[in-house]
Amino acid sequence: LAGDDPTQSISEAASELAHFHISEPQLIPIGAGTVDHARFGSLLAKFGYDGWGSIEMKQINPFDVQSIRQAIGLVQADYPI
């Protein structure tokens, strides 16, 4: 959201959302940055989101399966997808 207010942005776009990207600044591994994923997930659930989400991140080490597992776990715990 690049500095926009998440509550306002999600509430205004909720009826149009069909898919969104889950990421961190600079595409570092999910959960290693400053994004409050629990907050975003709660907001999406509050507005009835039931569409798709995509994990978007760069691998720090090629074939780093652990960071992929960690990202999937965080997404499953925090997002309504």
PDB file of N, CA, C and O in Angstrom:
ATOM      1  N   LEU A   1       0.809  -1.201   0.000  1.00  0.00           N
ATOM      2  CA  LEU A   1       0.000   0.000   0.000  1.00  0.00           C
ATOM      3  C   LEU A   1       0.848   1.260   0.000  1.00  0.00           C
ATOM      4  O   LEU A   1       0.310   2.349  -0.056  1.00  0.00           O
ATOM      5  N   ALA A   2       2.119   1.121   0.092  1.00  0.00           N
ATOM      6  CA  ALA A   2       3.048   2.239  -0.083  1.00  0.00           C
ATOM      7  C   ALA A   2       2.708   3.461   0.765  1.00  0.00           C
ATOM      8  O   ALA A   2       2.673   4.582   0.279  1.00  0.00           O
ATOM      9  N   GLY A   3       2.426   3.248   2.039  1.00  0.00           N
ATOM     10  CA  GLY A   3       2.184   4.360   2.941  1.00  0.00           C
ATOM     11  C   GLY A   3       0.731   4.775   3.075  1.00  0.00           C
ATOM     12  O   GLY A   3       0.403   5.626   3.888  1.00  0.00           O
ATOM     13  N   ASP A   4      -0.161   4.211   2.263  1.00  0.00           N
ATOM     14  CA  ASP A   4      -1.580   4.534   2.376  1.00  0.00           C
ATOM     15  C   ASP A   4      -2.153   3.914   3.645  1.00  0.00           C
ATOM     16  O   ASP A   4      -1.616   2.943   4.182  1.00  0.00           O
ATOM     17  N   ASP A   5      -3.273   4.452   4.105  1.00  0.00           N
ATOM     18  CA  ASP A   5      -3.946   3.910   5.276  1.00  0.00           C
ATOM     19  C   ASP A   5      -4.606   2.580   4.904  1.00  0.00           C
ATOM     20  O   ASP A   5      -5.500   2.556   4.052  1.00  0.00           O
ATOM     21  N   PRO A   6      -4.168   1.471   5.517  1.00  0.00           N
ATOM     22  CA  PRO A   6      -4.706   0.159   5.129  1.00  0.00           C
ATOM     23  C   PRO A   6      -6.212   0.035   5.340  1.00  0.00           C
ATOM     24  O   PRO A   6      -6.906  -0.535   4.506  1.00  0.00           O
ATOM     25  N   THR A   7      -6.730   0.566   6.441  1.00  0.00           N
ATOM     26  CA  THR A   7      -8.164   0.448   6.700  1.00  0.00           C
ATOM     27  C   THR A   7      -8.964   1.150   5.612  1.00  0.00           C
ATOM     28  O   THR A   7      -9.916   0.586   5.061  1.00  0.00           O
ATOM     29  N   GLN A   8      -8.581   2.354   5.285  1.00  0.00           N
ATOM     30  CA  GLN A   8      -9.284   3.106   4.252  1.00  0.00           C
ATOM     31  C   GLN A   8      -9.139   2.436   2.887  1.00  0.00           C
ATOM     32  O   GLN A   8     -10.125   2.272   2.160  1.00  0.00           O
ATOM     33  N   SER A   9      -7.925   2.042   2.538  1.00  0.00           N
ATOM     34  CA  SER A   9      -7.685   1.438   1.225  1.00  0.00           C
ATOM     35  C   SER A   9      -8.457   0.142   1.044  1.00  0.00           C
ATOM     36  O   SER A   9      -9.088  -0.077   0.010  1.00  0.00           O
ATOM     37  N   ILE A  10      -8.418  -0.713   2.053  1.00  0.00           N
ATOM     38  CA  ILE A  10      -9.110  -1.998   1.942  1.00  0.00           C
ATOM     39  C   ILE A  10     -10.622  -1.796   1.952  1.00  0.00           C
ATOM     40  O   ILE A  10     -11.335  -2.420   1.166  1.00  0.00           O
ATOM     41  N   SER A  11     -11.131  -0.907   2.796  1.00  0.00           N
ATOM     42  CA  SER A  11     -12.579  -0.685   2.831  1.00  0.00           C
ATOM     43  C   SER A  11     -13.084  -0.115   1.507  1.00  0.00           C
ATOM     44  O   SER A  11     -14.148  -0.492   1.029  1.00  0.00           O
ATOM     45  N   GLU A  12     -12.313   0.779   0.896  1.00  0.00           N
ATOM     46  CA  GLU A  12     -12.723   1.364  -0.381  1.00  0.00           C
ATOM     47  C   GLU A  12     -12.647   0.367  -1.533  1.00  0.00           C
ATOM     48  O   GLU A  12     -13.423   0.456  -2.481  1.00  0.00           O
ATOM     49  N   ALA A  13     -11.723  -0.572  -1.469  1.00  0.00           N
ATOM     50  CA  ALA A  13     -11.529  -1.513  -2.569  1.00  0.00           C
ATOM     51  C   ALA A  13     -12.154  -2.882  -2.326  1.00  0.00           C
ATOM     52  O   ALA A  13     -12.148  -3.730  -3.220  1.00  0.00           O
ATOM     53  N   ALA A  14     -12.714  -3.115  -1.158  1.00  0.00           N
ATOM     54  CA  ALA A  14     -13.168  -4.454  -0.761  1.00  0.00           C
ATOM     55  C   ALA A  14     -14.090  -5.105  -1.783  1.00  0.00           C
ATOM     56  O   ALA A  14     -13.941  -6.294  -2.083  1.00  0.00           O
ATOM     57  N   SER A  15     -15.016  -4.369  -2.324  1.00  0.00           N
ATOM     58  CA  SER A  15     -15.971  -4.974  -3.263  1.00  0.00           C
ATOM     59  C   SER A  15     -15.331  -5.332  -4.599  1.00  0.00           C
ATOM     60  O   SER A  15     -15.902  -6.105  -5.374  1.00  0.00           O
ATOM     61  N   GLU A  16     -14.163  -4.807  -4.882  1.00  0.00           N
ATOM     62  CA  GLU A  16     -13.476  -5.056  -6.150  1.00  0.00           C
ATOM     63  C   GLU A  16     -12.319  -6.051  -6.040  1.00  0.00           C
ATOM     64  O   GLU A  16     -11.813  -6.522  -7.051  1.00  0.00           O
ATOM     65  N   LEU A  17     -11.879  -6.340  -4.828  1.00  0.00           N
ATOM     66  CA  LEU A  17     -10.704  -7.194  -4.647  1.00  0.00           C
ATOM     67  C   LEU A  17     -10.988  -8.625  -5.078  1.00  0.00           C
ATOM     68  O   LEU A  17     -11.985  -9.209  -4.675  1.00  0.00           O
ATOM     69  N   ALA A  18     -10.109  -9.156  -5.885  1.00  0.00           N
ATOM     70  CA  ALA A  18     -10.206 -10.555  -6.301  1.00  0.00           C
ATOM     71  C   ALA A  18      -8.915 -11.301  -5.993  1.00  0.00           C
ATOM     72  O   ALA A  18      -8.907 -12.519  -5.938  1.00  0.00           O
ATOM     73  N   HIS A  19      -7.829 -10.534  -5.805  1.00  0.00           N
ATOM     74  CA  HIS A  19      -6.522 -11.144  -5.550  1.00  0.00           C
ATOM     75  C   HIS A  19      -5.584 -10.048  -5.062  1.00  0.00           C
ATOM     76  O   HIS A  19      -5.759  -8.886  -5.397  1.00  0.00           O
ATOM     77  N   PHE A  20      -4.637 -10.408  -4.207  1.00  0.00           N
ATOM     78  CA  PHE A  20      -3.671  -9.435  -3.703  1.00  0.00           C
ATOM     79  C   PHE A  20      -2.334 -10.131  -3.474  1.00  0.00           C
ATOM     80  O   PHE A  20      -2.271 -11.350  -3.407  1.00  0.00           O
ATOM     81  N   HIS A  21      -1.280  -9.330  -3.374  1.00  0.00           N
ATOM     82  CA  HIS A  21       0.065  -9.852  -3.132  1.00  0.00           C
ATOM     83  C   HIS A  21       0.436  -9.651  -1.673  1.00  0.00           C
ATOM     84  O   HIS A  21       0.192  -8.590  -1.106  1.00  0.00           O
ATOM     85  N   ILE A  22       1.041 -10.661  -1.091  1.00  0.00           N
ATOM     86  CA  ILE A  22       1.534 -10.614   0.282  1.00  0.00           C
ATOM     87  C   ILE A  22       3.046 -10.513   0.176  1.00  0.00           C
ATOM     88  O   ILE A  22       3.699 -11.405  -0.377  1.00  0.00           O
ATOM     89  N   SER A  23       3.601  -9.408   0.694  1.00  0.00           N
ATOM     90  CA  SER A  23       5.044  -9.209   0.544  1.00  0.00           C
ATOM     91  C   SER A  23       5.567  -8.344   1.680  1.00  0.00           C
ATOM     92  O   SER A  23       4.824  -7.883   2.528  1.00  0.00           O
ATOM     93  N   GLU A  24       6.863  -8.156   1.649  1.00  0.00           N
ATOM     94  CA  GLU A  24       7.590  -7.274   2.567  1.00  0.00           C
ATOM     95  C   GLU A  24       8.330  -6.244   1.714  1.00  0.00           C
ATOM     96  O   GLU A  24       8.548  -6.462   0.513  1.00  0.00           O
ATOM     97  N   PRO A  25       8.748  -5.121   2.307  1.00  0.00           N
ATOM     98  CA  PRO A  25       9.571  -4.170   1.556  1.00  0.00           C
ATOM     99  C   PRO A  25      10.817  -4.855   0.979  1.00  0.00           C
ATOM    100  O   PRO A  25      11.402  -5.742   1.616  1.00  0.00           O
ATOM    101  N   GLN A  26      11.162  -4.476  -0.218  1.00  0.00           N
ATOM    102  CA  GLN A  26      12.328  -5.023  -0.932  1.00  0.00           C
ATOM    103  C   GLN A  26      12.186  -6.516  -1.223  1.00  0.00           C
ATOM    104  O   GLN A  26      13.167  -7.190  -1.547  1.00  0.00           O
ATOM    105  N   LEU A  27      10.980  -7.050  -1.044  1.00  0.00           N
ATOM    106  CA  LEU A  27      10.671  -8.462  -1.291  1.00  0.00           C
ATOM    107  C   LEU A  27      11.532  -9.422  -0.475  1.00  0.00           C
ATOM    108  O   LEU A  27      11.830 -10.544  -0.905  1.00  0.00           O
ATOM    109  N   ILE A  28      11.920  -8.980   0.735  1.00  0.00           N
ATOM    110  CA  ILE A  28      12.638  -9.898   1.631  1.00  0.00           C
ATOM    111  C   ILE A  28      11.659 -10.986   2.075  1.00  0.00           C
ATOM    112  O   ILE A  28      10.450 -10.857   1.875  1.00  0.00           O
ATOM    113  N   PRO A  29      12.131 -12.088   2.668  1.00  0.00           N
ATOM    114  CA  PRO A  29      11.218 -13.155   3.058  1.00  0.00           C
ATOM    115  C   PRO A  29      10.068 -12.665   3.949  1.00  0.00           C
ATOM    116  O   PRO A  29      10.255 -11.815   4.828  1.00  0.00           O
ATOM    117  N   ILE A  30       8.897 -13.206   3.709  1.00  0.00           N
ATOM    118  CA  ILE A  30       7.687 -12.855   4.458  1.00  0.00           C
ATOM    119  C   ILE A  30       7.927 -13.102   5.946  1.00  0.00           C
ATOM    120  O   ILE A  30       8.398 -14.164   6.346  1.00  0.00           O
ATOM    121  N   GLY A  31       7.602 -12.112   6.750  1.00  0.00           N
ATOM    122  CA  GLY A  31       7.770 -12.213   8.195  1.00  0.00           C
ATOM    123  C   GLY A  31       9.078 -11.649   8.701  1.00  0.00           C
ATOM    124  O   GLY A  31       9.260 -11.477   9.899  1.00  0.00           O
ATOM    125  N   ALA A  32      10.009 -11.334   7.793  1.00  0.00           N
ATOM    126  CA  ALA A  32      11.316 -10.821   8.196  1.00  0.00           C
ATOM    127  C   ALA A  32      11.359  -9.296   8.185  1.00  0.00           C
ATOM    128  O   ALA A  32      12.379  -8.715   8.537  1.00  0.00           O
ATOM    129  N   GLY A  33      10.270  -8.665   7.809  1.00  0.00           N
ATOM    130  CA  GLY A  33      10.273  -7.209   7.677  1.00  0.00           C
ATOM    131  C   GLY A  33       9.334  -6.527   8.646  1.00  0.00           C
ATOM    132  O   GLY A  33       9.097  -7.009   9.752  1.00  0.00           O
ATOM    133  N   THR A  34       8.788  -5.420   8.197  1.00  0.00           N
ATOM    134  CA  THR A  34       8.006  -4.551   9.070  1.00  0.00           C
ATOM    135  C   THR A  34       6.506  -4.598   8.817  1.00  0.00           C
ATOM    136  O   THR A  34       5.754  -3.895   9.478  1.00  0.00           O
ATOM    137  N   VAL A  35       6.050  -5.410   7.883  1.00  0.00           N
ATOM    138  CA  VAL A  35       4.628  -5.463   7.557  1.00  0.00           C
ATOM    139  C   VAL A  35       3.866  -6.185   8.672  1.00  0.00           C
ATOM    140  O   VAL A  35       4.263  -7.268   9.113  1.00  0.00           O
ATOM    141  N   ASP A  36       2.770  -5.583   9.112  1.00  0.00           N
ATOM    142  CA  ASP A  36       1.907  -6.185  10.128  1.00  0.00           C
ATOM    143  C   ASP A  36       0.884  -7.069   9.414  1.00  0.00           C
ATOM    144  O   ASP A  36      -0.248  -6.661   9.146  1.00  0.00           O
ATOM    145  N   HIS A  37       1.291  -8.295   9.105  1.00  0.00           N
ATOM    146  CA  HIS A  37       0.436  -9.200   8.335  1.00  0.00           C
ATOM    147  C   HIS A  37      -0.843  -9.551   9.081  1.00  0.00           C
ATOM    148  O   HIS A  37      -1.905  -9.689   8.460  1.00  0.00           O
ATOM    149  N   ALA A  38      -0.782  -9.691  10.384  1.00  0.00           N
ATOM    150  CA  ALA A  38      -1.992  -9.998  11.158  1.00  0.00           C
ATOM    151  C   ALA A  38      -3.026  -8.884  10.987  1.00  0.00           C
ATOM    152  O   ALA A  38      -4.226  -9.148  10.845  1.00  0.00           O
ATOM    153  N   ARG A  39      -2.581  -7.645  10.982  1.00  0.00           N
ATOM    154  CA  ARG A  39      -3.496  -6.511  10.797  1.00  0.00           C
ATOM    155  C   ARG A  39      -4.134  -6.547   9.416  1.00  0.00           C
ATOM    156  O   ARG A  39      -5.348  -6.381   9.273  1.00  0.00           O
ATOM    157  N   PHE A  40      -3.317  -6.749   8.378  1.00  0.00           N
ATOM    158  CA  PHE A  40      -3.868  -6.803   7.023  1.00  0.00           C
ATOM    159  C   PHE A  40      -4.849  -7.960   6.883  1.00  0.00           C
ATOM    160  O   PHE A  40      -5.915  -7.816   6.293  1.00  0.00           O
ATOM    161  N   GLY A  41      -4.491  -9.109   7.435  1.00  0.00           N
ATOM    162  CA  GLY A  41      -5.388 -10.262   7.373  1.00  0.00           C
ATOM    163  C   GLY A  41      -6.703  -9.996   8.086  1.00  0.00           C
ATOM    164  O   GLY A  41      -7.778 -10.348   7.582  1.00  0.00           O
ATOM    165  N   SER A  42      -6.645  -9.365   9.244  1.00  0.00           N
ATOM    166  CA  SER A  42      -7.865  -9.029   9.994  1.00  0.00           C
ATOM    167  C   SER A  42      -8.744  -8.066   9.210  1.00  0.00           C
ATOM    168  O   SER A  42      -9.970  -8.204   9.195  1.00  0.00           O
ATOM    169  N   LEU A  43      -8.120  -7.071   8.587  1.00  0.00           N
ATOM    170  CA  LEU A  43      -8.897  -6.114   7.797  1.00  0.00           C
ATOM    171  C   LEU A  43      -9.568  -6.798   6.605  1.00  0.00           C
ATOM    172  O   LEU A  43     -10.736  -6.541   6.307  1.00  0.00           O
ATOM    173  N   LEU A  44      -8.837  -7.661   5.933  1.00  0.00           N
ATOM    174  CA  LEU A  44      -9.427  -8.367   4.798  1.00  0.00           C
ATOM    175  C   LEU A  44     -10.597  -9.241   5.249  1.00  0.00           C
ATOM    176  O   LEU A  44     -11.649  -9.269   4.605  1.00  0.00           O
ATOM    177  N   ALA A  45     -10.429  -9.923   6.368  1.00  0.00           N
ATOM    178  CA  ALA A  45     -11.520 -10.750   6.903  1.00  0.00           C
ATOM    179  C   ALA A  45     -12.708  -9.883   7.302  1.00  0.00           C
ATOM    180  O   ALA A  45     -13.865 -10.237   7.042  1.00  0.00           O
ATOM    181  N   LYS A  46     -12.456  -8.749   7.926  1.00  0.00           N
ATOM    182  CA  LYS A  46     -13.517  -7.832   8.358  1.00  0.00           C
ATOM    183  C   LYS A  46     -14.400  -7.402   7.190  1.00  0.00           C
ATOM    184  O   LYS A  46     -15.614  -7.279   7.336  1.00  0.00           O
ATOM    185  N   PHE A  47     -13.793  -7.200   6.038  1.00  0.00           N
ATOM    186  CA  PHE A  47     -14.537  -6.761   4.870  1.00  0.00           C
ATOM    187  C   PHE A  47     -14.970  -7.919   3.972  1.00  0.00           C
ATOM    188  O   PHE A  47     -15.406  -7.717   2.841  1.00  0.00           O
ATOM    189  N   GLY A  48     -14.855  -9.157   4.492  1.00  0.00           N
ATOM    190  CA  GLY A  48     -15.393 -10.325   3.808  1.00  0.00           C
ATOM    191  C   GLY A  48     -14.581 -10.851   2.637  1.00  0.00           C
ATOM    192  O   GLY A  48     -15.100 -11.560   1.791  1.00  0.00           O
ATOM    193  N   TYR A  49     -13.294 -10.551   2.614  1.00  0.00           N
ATOM    194  CA  TYR A  49     -12.468 -11.031   1.503  1.00  0.00           C
ATOM    195  C   TYR A  49     -12.389 -12.544   1.513  1.00  0.00           C
ATOM    196  O   TYR A  49     -12.136 -13.158   2.542  1.00  0.00           O
ATOM    197  N   ASP A  50     -12.605 -13.152   0.352  1.00  0.00           N
ATOM    198  CA  ASP A  50     -12.459 -14.607   0.247  1.00  0.00           C
ATOM    199  C   ASP A  50     -11.819 -15.014  -1.080  1.00  0.00           C
ATOM    200  O   ASP A  50     -12.052 -16.087  -1.600  1.00  0.00           O
ATOM    201  N   GLY A  51     -10.992 -14.132  -1.615  1.00  0.00           N
ATOM    202  CA  GLY A  51     -10.333 -14.401  -2.888  1.00  0.00           C
ATOM    203  C   GLY A  51      -8.937 -14.978  -2.710  1.00  0.00           C
ATOM    204  O   GLY A  51      -8.615 -15.579  -1.693  1.00  0.00           O
ATOM    205  N   TRP A  52      -8.135 -14.761  -3.708  1.00  0.00           N
ATOM    206  CA  TRP A  52      -6.783 -15.303  -3.773  1.00  0.00           C
ATOM    207  C   TRP A  52      -5.764 -14.349  -3.175  1.00  0.00           C
ATOM    208  O   TRP A  52      -5.942 -13.136  -3.195  1.00  0.00           O
ATOM    209  N   GLY A  53      -4.644 -14.914  -2.712  1.00  0.00           N
ATOM    210  CA  GLY A  53      -3.488 -14.155  -2.278  1.00  0.00           C
ATOM    211  C   GLY A  53      -2.237 -14.802  -2.846  1.00  0.00           C
ATOM    212  O   GLY A  53      -2.183 -16.025  -2.973  1.00  0.00           O
ATOM    213  N   SER A  54      -1.267 -14.001  -3.211  1.00  0.00           N
ATOM    214  CA  SER A  54      -0.002 -14.494  -3.762  1.00  0.00           C
ATOM    215  C   SER A  54       1.142 -14.090  -2.855  1.00  0.00           C
ATOM    216  O   SER A  54       1.250 -12.927  -2.468  1.00  0.00           O
ATOM    217  N   ILE A  55       1.999 -15.029  -2.544  1.00  0.00           N
ATOM    218  CA  ILE A  55       3.224 -14.720  -1.807  1.00  0.00           C
ATOM    219  C   ILE A  55       4.232 -14.191  -2.814  1.00  0.00           C
ATOM    220  O   ILE A  55       4.490 -14.824  -3.833  1.00  0.00           O
ATOM    221  N   GLU A  56       4.782 -13.025  -2.517  1.00  0.00           N
ATOM    222  CA  GLU A  56       5.750 -12.410  -3.410  1.00  0.00           C
ATOM    223  C   GLU A  56       7.002 -12.080  -2.614  1.00  0.00           C
ATOM    224  O   GLU A  56       6.979 -11.223  -1.734  1.00  0.00           O
ATOM    225  N   MET A  57       8.091 -12.811  -2.889  1.00  0.00           N
ATOM    226  CA  MET A  57       9.350 -12.563  -2.183  1.00  0.00           C
ATOM    227  C   MET A  57      10.504 -13.106  -3.007  1.00  0.00           C
ATOM    228  O   MET A  57      10.331 -13.991  -3.830  1.00  0.00           O
ATOM    229  N   LYS A  58      11.669 -12.530  -2.777  1.00  0.00           N
ATOM    230  CA  LYS A  58      12.889 -13.030  -3.403  1.00  0.00           C
ATOM    231  C   LYS A  58      13.542 -14.008  -2.444  1.00  0.00           C
ATOM    232  O   LYS A  58      13.490 -13.833  -1.231  1.00  0.00           O
ATOM    233  N   GLN A  59      14.163 -14.979  -2.982  1.00  0.00           N
ATOM    234  CA  GLN A  59      14.919 -15.921  -2.171  1.00  0.00           C
ATOM    235  C   GLN A  59      16.271 -15.313  -1.830  1.00  0.00           C
ATOM    236  O   GLN A  59      16.956 -14.776  -2.701  1.00  0.00           O
ATOM    237  N   ILE A  60      16.634 -15.383  -0.559  1.00  0.00           N
ATOM    238  CA  ILE A  60      17.960 -14.917  -0.164  1.00  0.00           C
ATOM    239  C   ILE A  60      19.002 -15.938  -0.603  1.00  0.00           C
ATOM    240  O   ILE A  60      20.037 -15.620  -1.139  1.00  0.00           O
ATOM    241  N   ASN A  61      18.704 -17.187  -0.376  1.00  0.00           N
ATOM    242  CA  ASN A  61      19.561 -18.293  -0.820  1.00  0.00           C
ATOM    243  C   ASN A  61      18.730 -19.163  -1.743  1.00  0.00           C
ATOM    244  O   ASN A  61      17.639 -19.573  -1.368  1.00  0.00           O
ATOM    245  N   PRO A  62      19.203 -19.475  -2.938  1.00  0.00           N
ATOM    246  CA  PRO A  62      18.407 -20.342  -3.812  1.00  0.00           C
ATOM    247  C   PRO A  62      18.027 -21.642  -3.102  1.00  0.00           C
ATOM    248  O   PRO A  62      18.804 -22.200  -2.335  1.00  0.00           O
ATOM    249  N   PHE A  63      16.803 -22.058  -3.323  1.00  0.00           N
ATOM    250  CA  PHE A  63      16.278 -23.304  -2.769  1.00  0.00           C
ATOM    251  C   PHE A  63      16.224 -23.288  -1.243  1.00  0.00           C
ATOM    252  O   PHE A  63      16.393 -24.298  -0.596  1.00  0.00           O
ATOM    253  N   ASP A  64      15.993 -22.118  -0.673  1.00  0.00           N
ATOM    254  CA  ASP A  64      15.849 -21.987   0.778  1.00  0.00           C
ATOM    255  C   ASP A  64      14.421 -22.375   1.161  1.00  0.00           C
ATOM    256  O   ASP A  64      13.543 -21.531   1.331  1.00  0.00           O
ATOM    257  N   VAL A  65      14.196 -23.657   1.292  1.00  0.00           N
ATOM    258  CA  VAL A  65      12.871 -24.190   1.550  1.00  0.00           C
ATOM    259  C   VAL A  65      12.313 -23.686   2.882  1.00  0.00           C
ATOM    260  O   VAL A  65      11.111 -23.447   3.010  1.00  0.00           O
ATOM    261  N   GLN A  66      13.147 -23.464   3.865  1.00  0.00           N
ATOM    262  CA  GLN A  66      12.677 -23.019   5.172  1.00  0.00           C
ATOM    263  C   GLN A  66      11.983 -21.659   5.100  1.00  0.00           C
ATOM    264  O   GLN A  66      10.949 -21.463   5.730  1.00  0.00           O
ATOM    265  N   SER A  67      12.512 -20.714   4.339  1.00  0.00           N
ATOM    266  CA  SER A  67      11.860 -19.407   4.243  1.00  0.00           C
ATOM    267  C   SER A  67      10.526 -19.519   3.505  1.00  0.00           C
ATOM    268  O   SER A  67       9.583 -18.784   3.813  1.00  0.00           O
ATOM    269  N   ILE A  68      10.425 -20.432   2.574  1.00  0.00           N
ATOM    270  CA  ILE A  68       9.154 -20.663   1.876  1.00  0.00           C
ATOM    271  C   ILE A  68       8.136 -21.273   2.843  1.00  0.00           C
ATOM    272  O   ILE A  68       6.991 -20.824   2.911  1.00  0.00           O
ATOM    273  N   ARG A  69       8.551 -22.257   3.620  1.00  0.00           N
ATOM    274  CA  ARG A  69       7.650 -22.852   4.620  1.00  0.00           C
ATOM    275  C   ARG A  69       7.190 -21.815   5.640  1.00  0.00           C
ATOM    276  O   ARG A  69       6.025 -21.786   6.033  1.00  0.00           O
ATOM    277  N   GLN A  70       8.103 -20.966   6.078  1.00  0.00           N
ATOM    278  CA  GLN A  70       7.773 -19.927   7.049  1.00  0.00           C
ATOM    279  C   GLN A  70       6.743 -18.955   6.448  1.00  0.00           C
ATOM    280  O   GLN A  70       5.783 -18.571   7.118  1.00  0.00           O
ATOM    281  N   ALA A  71       6.937 -18.558   5.212  1.00  0.00           N
ATOM    282  CA  ALA A  71       6.003 -17.646   4.558  1.00  0.00           C
ATOM    283  C   ALA A  71       4.619 -18.278   4.428  1.00  0.00           C
ATOM    284  O   ALA A  71       3.600 -17.640   4.717  1.00  0.00           O
ATOM    285  N   ILE A  72       4.563 -19.527   4.031  1.00  0.00           N
ATOM    286  CA  ILE A  72       3.280 -20.222   3.900  1.00  0.00           C
ATOM    287  C   ILE A  72       2.587 -20.312   5.251  1.00  0.00           C
ATOM    288  O   ILE A  72       1.386 -20.058   5.365  1.00  0.00           O
ATOM    289  N   GLY A  73       3.337 -20.640   6.299  1.00  0.00           N
ATOM    290  CA  GLY A  73       2.758 -20.728   7.636  1.00  0.00           C
ATOM    291  C   GLY A  73       2.188 -19.400   8.100  1.00  0.00           C
ATOM    292  O   GLY A  73       1.092 -19.338   8.666  1.00  0.00           O
ATOM    293  N   LEU A  74       2.920 -18.321   7.874  1.00  0.00           N
ATOM    294  CA  LEU A  74       2.439 -16.986   8.264  1.00  0.00           C
ATOM    295  C   LEU A  74       1.173 -16.630   7.490  1.00  0.00           C
ATOM    296  O   LEU A  74       0.198 -16.151   8.082  1.00  0.00           O
ATOM    297  N   VAL A  75       1.164 -16.892   6.208  1.00  0.00           N
ATOM    298  CA  VAL A  75      -0.004 -16.573   5.408  1.00  0.00           C
ATOM    299  C   VAL A  75      -1.213 -17.383   5.864  1.00  0.00           C
ATOM    300  O   VAL A  75      -2.315 -16.851   6.011  1.00  0.00           O
ATOM    301  N   GLN A  76      -1.015 -18.665   6.141  1.00  0.00           N
ATOM    302  CA  GLN A  76      -2.130 -19.495   6.608  1.00  0.00           C
ATOM    303  C   GLN A  76      -2.663 -19.015   7.948  1.00  0.00           C
ATOM    304  O   GLN A  76      -3.861 -19.080   8.193  1.00  0.00           O
ATOM    305  N   ALA A  77      -1.794 -18.520   8.791  1.00  0.00           N
ATOM    306  CA  ALA A  77      -2.203 -18.062  10.124  1.00  0.00           C
ATOM    307  C   ALA A  77      -2.862 -16.685  10.084  1.00  0.00           C
ATOM    308  O   ALA A  77      -3.798 -16.428  10.862  1.00  0.00           O
ATOM    309  N   ASP A  78      -2.423 -15.804   9.209  1.00  0.00           N
ATOM    310  CA  ASP A  78      -2.834 -14.400   9.270  1.00  0.00           C
ATOM    311  C   ASP A  78      -3.846 -13.954   8.217  1.00  0.00           C
ATOM    312  O   ASP A  78      -4.468 -12.911   8.384  1.00  0.00           O
ATOM    313  N   TYR A  79      -4.019 -14.701   7.133  1.00  0.00           N
ATOM    314  CA  TYR A  79      -4.871 -14.219   6.050  1.00  0.00           C
ATOM    315  C   TYR A  79      -6.076 -15.143   5.816  1.00  0.00           C
ATOM    316  O   TYR A  79      -5.963 -16.357   5.931  1.00  0.00           O
ATOM    317  N   PRO A  80      -7.210 -14.546   5.413  1.00  0.00           N
ATOM    318  CA  PRO A  80      -8.438 -15.319   5.184  1.00  0.00           C
ATOM    319  C   PRO A  80      -8.503 -15.916   3.772  1.00  0.00           C
ATOM    320  O   PRO A  80      -9.456 -15.697   3.035  1.00  0.00           O
ATOM    321  N   ILE A  81      -7.473 -16.652   3.389  1.00  0.00           N
ATOM    322  CA  ILE A  81      -7.471 -17.251   2.046  1.00  0.00           C
ATOM    323  C   ILE A  81      -7.309 -18.748   2.169  1.00  0.00           C
ATOM    324  O   ILE A  81      -6.914 -19.266   3.163  1.00  0.00           O
TER     325      ILE A  81
END
